[in-house]
Amino acid sequence: MQEISFCGINCLKCPAYIAKRTNDNELRKRTAMEWGSVGFVIDPEKISCDGCHSNGELLMHCSDCKVRNCGLKKGVKTCAECPDYACNDLKELWTNLHAPEAKVQLDSLR
């Protein structure tokens, strides 16, 4: 399993990845509360992921992720390897994820 996702998230620090590996239902509940909001309730059972490089279980909408699908198509390990780094799809994902550490991670890999 690759540790860094296409967009730069460190899977080993991701609550959904950790919850899957440790079968930690309390972590799932806490993460669902943290990631959800009024009008966007997340089922704790959906907080489970094998990482976007796997063929296993993915977090919620990750199977439809433009960045993941592009990375798979291009055969890169992360978007840091892409000649189009940092494309608009990647920038949009970073904004939506509220995960500035993902950009820092990929910048360090370039």
C-alpha positions as a LaTeX table, in Angstrom:
\begin{tabular}{lrrr}
\hline
Residue & $x$ (\AA) & $y$ (\AA) & $z$ (\AA) \\
\hline
Met1 & 0.00 & 0.00 & 0.00 \\
Gln2 & 1.30 & 3.39 & $-0.94$ \\
Glu3 & 1.39 & 5.77 & 1.99 \\
Ile4 & 0.65 & 9.01 & 0.09 \\
Ser5 & $-2.56$ & 9.39 & $-1.92$ \\
Phe6 & $-2.62$ & 10.99 & $-5.36$ \\
Cys7 & $-3.71$ & 14.33 & $-3.84$ \\
Gly8 & $-1.10$ & 14.26 & $-1.08$ \\
Ile9 & $-2.98$ & 12.95 & 1.94 \\
Asn10 & $-0.88$ & 10.67 & 4.12 \\
Cys11 & $-3.02$ & 7.54 & 4.45 \\
Leu12 & $-1.21$ & 6.46 & 7.61 \\
Lys13 & $-2.53$ & 9.61 & 9.33 \\
Cys14 & $-6.04$ & 9.49 & 7.83 \\
Pro15 & $-8.78$ & 8.54 & 10.32 \\
Ala16 & $-10.71$ & 6.56 & 7.69 \\
Tyr17 & $-7.64$ & 4.49 & 6.85 \\
Ile18 & $-6.75$ & 3.99 & 10.50 \\
Ala19 & $-10.34$ & 3.04 & 11.40 \\
Lys20 & $-10.37$ & 0.40 & 8.67 \\
Arg21 & $-7.03$ & $-1.08$ & 9.72 \\
Thr22 & $-7.88$ & $-1.15$ & 13.44 \\
Asn23 & $-11.64$ & $-1.69$ & 13.16 \\
Asp24 & $-12.08$ & 1.28 & 15.51 \\
Asn25 & $-15.78$ & 2.14 & 15.60 \\
Glu26 & $-15.25$ & 4.97 & 18.10 \\
Leu27 & $-12.81$ & 6.62 & 15.69 \\
Arg28 & $-15.39$ & 6.19 & 12.92 \\
Lys29 & $-18.03$ & 7.94 & 15.05 \\
Arg30 & $-15.73$ & 10.82 & 16.03 \\
Thr31 & $-14.57$ & 11.30 & 12.43 \\
Ala32 & $-18.11$ & 11.22 & 11.05 \\
Met33 & $-19.07$ & 13.96 & 13.50 \\
Glu34 & $-15.97$ & 16.01 & 12.66 \\
Trp35 & $-16.28$ & 15.68 & 8.88 \\
Gly36 & $-20.05$ & 16.07 & 8.77 \\
Ser37 & $-22.13$ & 19.20 & 9.21 \\
Val38 & $-25.71$ & 20.37 & 9.43 \\
Gly39 & $-27.36$ & 19.00 & 6.30 \\
Phe40 & $-24.42$ & 16.70 & 5.58 \\
Val41 & $-24.61$ & 13.79 & 7.99 \\
Ile42 & $-22.01$ & 11.09 & 7.51 \\
Asp43 & $-22.76$ & 7.52 & 8.48 \\
Pro44 & $-19.90$ & 6.33 & 10.72 \\
Glu45 & $-19.92$ & 3.01 & 8.84 \\
Lys46 & $-18.78$ & 4.95 & 5.74 \\
Ile47 & $-15.56$ & 6.01 & 7.53 \\
Ser48 & $-13.48$ & 3.17 & 6.19 \\
Cys49 & $-10.83$ & 3.22 & 3.47 \\
Asp50 & $-8.08$ & 1.03 & 2.05 \\
Gly51 & $-6.41$ & 3.98 & 0.30 \\
Cys52 & $-6.98$ & 5.38 & $-3.16$ \\
His53 & $-4.22$ & 3.22 & $-4.68$ \\
Ser54 & $-5.98$ & 0.05 & $-3.61$ \\
Asn55 & $-8.69$ & $-1.93$ & $-5.32$ \\
Gly56 & $-10.42$ & $-2.25$ & $-1.95$ \\
Glu57 & $-12.86$ & $-0.11$ & $-0.03$ \\
Leu58 & $-12.78$ & 3.62 & $-0.68$ \\
Leu59 & $-14.08$ & 6.52 & 1.35 \\
Met60 & $-17.51$ & 7.76 & 0.26 \\
His61 & $-17.12$ & 9.48 & $-3.15$ \\
Cys62 & $-13.47$ & 8.60 & $-3.76$ \\
Ser63 & $-14.29$ & 6.13 & $-6.52$ \\
Asp64 & $-15.59$ & 9.14 & $-8.50$ \\
Cys65 & $-12.68$ & 11.44 & $-7.59$ \\
Lys66 & $-11.34$ & 13.24 & $-10.68$ \\
Val67 & $-7.86$ & 13.46 & $-9.18$ \\
Arg68 & $-7.73$ & 9.76 & $-8.27$ \\
Asn69 & $-9.09$ & 8.68 & $-11.65$ \\
Cys70 & $-6.61$ & 10.93 & $-13.47$ \\
Gly71 & $-3.70$ & 9.58 & $-11.41$ \\
Leu72 & $-4.72$ & 6.01 & $-12.12$ \\
Lys73 & $-5.04$ & 6.77 & $-15.84$ \\
Lys74 & $-1.63$ & 8.48 & $-15.99$ \\
Gly75 & 0.02 & 5.80 & $-13.88$ \\
Val76 & 1.63 & 8.22 & $-11.43$ \\
Lys77 & 2.26 & 7.44 & $-7.76$ \\
Thr78 & 1.12 & 10.93 & $-6.72$ \\
Cys79 & 0.16 & 14.13 & $-8.49$ \\
Ala80 & 3.64 & 15.44 & $-7.66$ \\
Glu81 & 4.91 & 13.32 & $-10.59$ \\
Cys82 & 2.43 & 14.82 & $-13.04$ \\
Pro83 & 3.63 & 17.39 & $-15.61$ \\
Asp84 & 0.34 & 19.24 & $-15.09$ \\
Tyr85 & 0.95 & 19.71 & $-11.34$ \\
Ala86 & $-0.96$ & 21.43 & $-9.74$ \\
Cys87 & $-3.97$ & 21.31 & $-12.06$ \\
Asn88 & $-7.30$ & 22.95 & $-11.34$ \\
Asp89 & $-8.92$ & 19.64 & $-10.32$ \\
Leu90 & $-6.23$ & 19.11 & $-7.70$ \\
Lys91 & $-6.47$ & 22.69 & $-6.41$ \\
Glu92 & $-10.25$ & 22.37 & $-6.17$ \\
Leu93 & $-9.94$ & 19.11 & $-4.24$ \\
Trp94 & $-7.49$ & 20.65 & $-1.78$ \\
Thr95 & $-9.93$ & 23.50 & $-1.18$ \\
Asn96 & $-12.86$ & 21.15 & $-0.64$ \\
Leu97 & $-10.88$ & 18.82 & 1.65 \\
His98 & $-9.60$ & 21.64 & 3.84 \\
Ala99 & $-6.32$ & 19.74 & 3.92 \\
Pro100 & $-3.43$ & 22.18 & 3.38 \\
Glu101 & $-1.00$ & 19.49 & 4.51 \\
Ala102 & $-1.76$ & 17.57 & 1.29 \\
Lys103 & $-0.30$ & 20.36 & $-0.85$ \\
Val104 & 2.71 & 20.67 & 1.45 \\
Gln105 & 3.28 & 16.91 & 1.14 \\
Leu106 & 3.18 & 16.97 & $-2.67$ \\
Asp107 & 5.32 & 20.10 & $-2.90$ \\
Ser108 & 7.96 & 18.29 & $-0.81$ \\
Leu109 & 7.87 & 15.33 & $-3.22$ \\
Arg110 & 8.50 & 17.54 & $-6.25$ \\
\hline
\end{tabular}
